[in-house]
mmCIF file of C-alpha atoms and ligand atoms in Angstrom:
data_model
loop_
_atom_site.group_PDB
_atom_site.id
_atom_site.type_symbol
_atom_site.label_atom_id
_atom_site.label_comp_id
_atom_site.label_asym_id
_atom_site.label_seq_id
_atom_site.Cartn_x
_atom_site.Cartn_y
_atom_site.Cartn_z
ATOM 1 C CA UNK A 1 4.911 -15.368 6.837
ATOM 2 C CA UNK A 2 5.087 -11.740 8.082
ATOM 3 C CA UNK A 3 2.143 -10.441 10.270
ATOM 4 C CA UNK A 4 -0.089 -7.265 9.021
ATOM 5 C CA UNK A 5 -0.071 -4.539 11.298
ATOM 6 C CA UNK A 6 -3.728 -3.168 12.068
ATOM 7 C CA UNK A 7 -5.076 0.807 11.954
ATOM 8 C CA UNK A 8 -4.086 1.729 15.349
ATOM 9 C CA UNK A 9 -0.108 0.782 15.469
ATOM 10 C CA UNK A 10 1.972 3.541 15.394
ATOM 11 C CA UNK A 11 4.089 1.853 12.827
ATOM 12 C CA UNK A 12 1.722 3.281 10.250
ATOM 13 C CA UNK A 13 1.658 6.367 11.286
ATOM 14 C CA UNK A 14 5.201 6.774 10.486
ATOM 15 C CA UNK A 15 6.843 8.291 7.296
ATOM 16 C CA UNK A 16 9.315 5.530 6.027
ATOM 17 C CA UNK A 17 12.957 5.611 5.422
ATOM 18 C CA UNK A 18 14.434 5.610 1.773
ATOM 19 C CA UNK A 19 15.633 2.226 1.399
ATOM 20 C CA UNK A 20 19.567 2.470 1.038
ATOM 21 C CA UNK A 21 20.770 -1.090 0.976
ATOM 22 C CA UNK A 22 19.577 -3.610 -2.479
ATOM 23 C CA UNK A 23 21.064 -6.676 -1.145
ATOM 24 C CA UNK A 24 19.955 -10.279 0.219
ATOM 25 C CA UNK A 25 18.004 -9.091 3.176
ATOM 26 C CA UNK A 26 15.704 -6.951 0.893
ATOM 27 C CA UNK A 27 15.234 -9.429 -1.524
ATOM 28 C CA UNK A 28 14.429 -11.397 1.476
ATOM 29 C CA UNK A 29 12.313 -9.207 2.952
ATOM 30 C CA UNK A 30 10.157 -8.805 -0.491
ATOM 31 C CA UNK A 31 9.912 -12.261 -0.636
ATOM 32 C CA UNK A 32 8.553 -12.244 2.189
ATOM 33 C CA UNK A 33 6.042 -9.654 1.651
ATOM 34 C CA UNK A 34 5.176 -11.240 -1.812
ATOM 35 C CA UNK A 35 4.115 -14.348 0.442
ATOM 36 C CA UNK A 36 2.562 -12.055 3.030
ATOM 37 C CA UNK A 37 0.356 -10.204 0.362
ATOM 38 C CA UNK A 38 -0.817 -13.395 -1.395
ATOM 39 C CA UNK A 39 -1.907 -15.051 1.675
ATOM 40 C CA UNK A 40 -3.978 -12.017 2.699
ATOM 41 C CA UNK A 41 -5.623 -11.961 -1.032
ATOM 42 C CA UNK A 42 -4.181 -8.481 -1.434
ATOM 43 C CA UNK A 43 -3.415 -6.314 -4.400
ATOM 44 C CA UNK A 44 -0.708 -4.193 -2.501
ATOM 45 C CA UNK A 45 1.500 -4.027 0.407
ATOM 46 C CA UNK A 46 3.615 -1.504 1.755
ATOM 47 C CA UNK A 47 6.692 -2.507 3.861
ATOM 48 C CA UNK A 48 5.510 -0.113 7.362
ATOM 49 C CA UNK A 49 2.304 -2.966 7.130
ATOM 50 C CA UNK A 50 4.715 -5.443 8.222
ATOM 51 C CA UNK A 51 6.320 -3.478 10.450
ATOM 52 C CA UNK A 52 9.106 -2.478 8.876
ATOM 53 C CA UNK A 53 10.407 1.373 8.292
ATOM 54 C CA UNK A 54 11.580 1.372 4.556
ATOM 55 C CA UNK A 55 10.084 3.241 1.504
ATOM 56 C CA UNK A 56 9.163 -0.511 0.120
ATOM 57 C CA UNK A 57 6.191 -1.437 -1.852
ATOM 58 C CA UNK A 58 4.828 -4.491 -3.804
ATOM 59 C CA UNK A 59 1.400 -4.516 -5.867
ATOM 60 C CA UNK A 60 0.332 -7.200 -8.122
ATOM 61 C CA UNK A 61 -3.432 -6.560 -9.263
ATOM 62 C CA UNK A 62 -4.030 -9.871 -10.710
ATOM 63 C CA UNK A 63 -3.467 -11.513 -7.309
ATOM 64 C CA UNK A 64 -0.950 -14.003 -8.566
ATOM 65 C CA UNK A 65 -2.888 -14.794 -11.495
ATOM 66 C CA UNK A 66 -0.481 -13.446 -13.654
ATOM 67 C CA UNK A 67 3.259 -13.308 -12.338
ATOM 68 C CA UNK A 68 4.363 -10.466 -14.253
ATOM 69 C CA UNK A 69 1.938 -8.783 -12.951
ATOM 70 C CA UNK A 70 3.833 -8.352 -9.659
ATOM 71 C CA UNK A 71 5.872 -5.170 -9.243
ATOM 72 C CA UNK A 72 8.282 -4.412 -6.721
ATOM 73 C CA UNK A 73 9.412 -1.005 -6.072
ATOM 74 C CA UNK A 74 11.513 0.564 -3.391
ATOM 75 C CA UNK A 75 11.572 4.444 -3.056
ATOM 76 C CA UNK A 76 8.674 4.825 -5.276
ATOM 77 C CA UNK A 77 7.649 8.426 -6.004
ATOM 78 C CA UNK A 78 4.765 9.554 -8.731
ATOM 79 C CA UNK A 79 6.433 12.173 -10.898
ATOM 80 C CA UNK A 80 2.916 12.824 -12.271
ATOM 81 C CA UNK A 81 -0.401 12.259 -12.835
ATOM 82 C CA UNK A 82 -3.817 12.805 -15.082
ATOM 83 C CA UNK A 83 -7.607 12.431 -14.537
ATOM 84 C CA UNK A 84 -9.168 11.667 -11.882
ATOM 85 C CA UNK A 85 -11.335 8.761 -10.336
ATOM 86 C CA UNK A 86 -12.916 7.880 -7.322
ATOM 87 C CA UNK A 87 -13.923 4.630 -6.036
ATOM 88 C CA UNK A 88 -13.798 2.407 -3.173
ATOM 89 C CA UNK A 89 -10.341 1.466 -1.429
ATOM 90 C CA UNK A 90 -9.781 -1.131 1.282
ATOM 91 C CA UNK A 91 -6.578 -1.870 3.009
ATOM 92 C CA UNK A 92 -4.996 -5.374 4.783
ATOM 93 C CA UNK A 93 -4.300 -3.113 7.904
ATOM 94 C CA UNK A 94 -8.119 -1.953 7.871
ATOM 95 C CA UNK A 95 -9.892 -5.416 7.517
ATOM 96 C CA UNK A 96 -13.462 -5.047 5.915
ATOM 97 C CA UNK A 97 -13.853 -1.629 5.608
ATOM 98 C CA UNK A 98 -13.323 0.670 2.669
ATOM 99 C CA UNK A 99 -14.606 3.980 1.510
ATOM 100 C CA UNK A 100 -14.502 5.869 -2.012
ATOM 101 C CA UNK A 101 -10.756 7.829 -2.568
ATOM 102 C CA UNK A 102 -10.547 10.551 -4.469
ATOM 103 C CA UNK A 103 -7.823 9.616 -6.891
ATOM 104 C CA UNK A 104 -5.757 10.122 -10.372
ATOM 105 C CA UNK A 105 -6.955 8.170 -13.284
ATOM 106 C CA UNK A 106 -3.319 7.301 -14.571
ATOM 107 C CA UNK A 107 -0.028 7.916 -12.441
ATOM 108 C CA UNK A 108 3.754 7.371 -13.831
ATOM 109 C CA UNK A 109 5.991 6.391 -10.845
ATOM 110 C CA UNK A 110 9.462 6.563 -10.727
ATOM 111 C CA UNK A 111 11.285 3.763 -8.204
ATOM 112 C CA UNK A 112 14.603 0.608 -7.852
ATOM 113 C CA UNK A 113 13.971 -2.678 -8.002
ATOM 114 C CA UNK A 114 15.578 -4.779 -5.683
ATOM 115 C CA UNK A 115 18.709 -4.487 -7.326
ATOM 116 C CA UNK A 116 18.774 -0.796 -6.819
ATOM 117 C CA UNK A 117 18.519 0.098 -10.719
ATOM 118 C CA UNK A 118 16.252 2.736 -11.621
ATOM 119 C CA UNK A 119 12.681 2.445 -13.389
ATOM 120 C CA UNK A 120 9.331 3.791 -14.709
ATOM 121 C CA UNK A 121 6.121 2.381 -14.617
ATOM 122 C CA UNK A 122 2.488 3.796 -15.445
ATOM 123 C CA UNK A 123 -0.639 2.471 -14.160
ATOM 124 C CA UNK A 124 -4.276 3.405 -14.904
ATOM 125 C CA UNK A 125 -7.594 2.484 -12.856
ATOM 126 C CA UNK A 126 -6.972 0.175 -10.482
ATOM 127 C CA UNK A 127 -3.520 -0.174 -10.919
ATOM 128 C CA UNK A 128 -3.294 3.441 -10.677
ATOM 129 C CA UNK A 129 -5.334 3.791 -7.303
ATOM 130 C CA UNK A 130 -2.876 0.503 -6.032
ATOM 131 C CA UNK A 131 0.455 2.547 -6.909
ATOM 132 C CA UNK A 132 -1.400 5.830 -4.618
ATOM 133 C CA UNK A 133 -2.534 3.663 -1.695
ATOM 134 C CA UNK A 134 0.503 1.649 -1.177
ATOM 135 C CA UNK A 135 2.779 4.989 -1.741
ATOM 136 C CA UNK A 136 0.476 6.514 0.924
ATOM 137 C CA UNK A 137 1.795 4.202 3.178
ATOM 138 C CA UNK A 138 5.170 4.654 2.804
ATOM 139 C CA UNK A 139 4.393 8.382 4.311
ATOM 140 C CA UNK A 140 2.347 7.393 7.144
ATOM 141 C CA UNK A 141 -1.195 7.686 5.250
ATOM 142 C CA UNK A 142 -3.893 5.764 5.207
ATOM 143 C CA UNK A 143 -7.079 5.735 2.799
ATOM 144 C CA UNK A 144 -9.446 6.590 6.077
ATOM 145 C CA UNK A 145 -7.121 9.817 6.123
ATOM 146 C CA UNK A 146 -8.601 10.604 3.123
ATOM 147 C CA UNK A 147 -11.930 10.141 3.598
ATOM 148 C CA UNK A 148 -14.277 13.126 4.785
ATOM 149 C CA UNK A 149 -14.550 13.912 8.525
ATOM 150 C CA UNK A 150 -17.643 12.004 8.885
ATOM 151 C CA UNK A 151 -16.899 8.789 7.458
ATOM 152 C CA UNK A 152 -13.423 8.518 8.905
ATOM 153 C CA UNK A 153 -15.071 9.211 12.515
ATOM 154 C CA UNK A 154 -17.971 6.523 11.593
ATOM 155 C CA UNK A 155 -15.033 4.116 10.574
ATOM 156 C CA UNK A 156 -12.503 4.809 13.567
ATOM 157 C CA UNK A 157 -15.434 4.136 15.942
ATOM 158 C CA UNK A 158 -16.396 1.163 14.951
ATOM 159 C CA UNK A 159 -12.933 0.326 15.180
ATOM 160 C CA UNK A 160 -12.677 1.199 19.050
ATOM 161 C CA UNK A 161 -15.600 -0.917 19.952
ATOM 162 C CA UNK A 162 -14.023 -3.790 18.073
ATOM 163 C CA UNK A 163 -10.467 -2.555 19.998
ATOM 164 C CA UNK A 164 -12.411 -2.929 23.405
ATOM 165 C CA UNK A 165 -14.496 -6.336 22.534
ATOM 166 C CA UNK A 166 -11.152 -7.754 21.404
ATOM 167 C CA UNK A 167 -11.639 -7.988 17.815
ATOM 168 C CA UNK A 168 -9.461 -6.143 16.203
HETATM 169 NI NI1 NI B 1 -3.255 -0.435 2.555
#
């Protein structure tokens, strides 16, 4: 099991590298992930939350429910987009808060699987809003930077007094 980096490490600050190699160590390291991301009862996880500086991302809305649910995508890149929506995000790295992202209703994103070939997938609603968030991570942005001034201020205080009570 892989540990989740928290809002404050610089890891996530930190555009990711394309990924370059599709062999055994990144299956590996998506297995890995896959584990990671079910134990935290997340819908997404992006490869810089673990620590590691590749353009990686997983998302499975149904949790597990529903294996082929799961998608794995390195590189992933939305080559467009329609609607809009707004509603409210959390993130594994930002443990019990959230806030309401402005977002695209539907998003088609180009990306490999782990065996490097090329694909396209579409998402809508929530799958939609995973696809943005965990593609967001991959350039070193998280939902709080999205959020207005005044919420993202409320949010990264509360996190400092956590920081300094040694609780986060
Ligand atoms: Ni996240």
């Amino acid at each position: 099991m892989l540990s989740i980096l928290k809002f404050g490490a610089p890891e996530l600050k930190k555009p990711s590298a394309p990924v370059e190699e599709f062999n055994g160590q990144l299956r590996h390291l998506v297995d890995e992930m896959v584990e990671t991301m079910y134990a935290a009862r997340g819908i997404g996880l992006a490869a810089p939350q673990v620590g590691v500086n590749l353009r990686l991302v997983i998302v499975d809305i149904s949790r597990g429910r529903e294996p082929e649910q799961l998608m794995v995508i390195a590189n992933p890149e939305i080559v467009s987009t329609e609607g809009q929506q707004s509603e409210e995000e959390g993130c594994l790295s930002l443990p019990d808060f959230s806030g309401s992202v402005p977002r695209p209703w539907r998003v088609r994103v180009r990306g490999l699987n782990p065996r490097g070939d090329e694909f396209y997938v579409e998402g809508e609603g929530l799958l939609a809003r995973a696809f943005c968030h965990e593609i967001d991570h991959v350039n070193g942005t998280l939902f709080i930077d999205r959020l207005s001034g005044l919420k993202r201020d409320l949010i990264k205080r509360k996190i400092r007094k956590l920081i300094s009570a040694g609780r986060w």
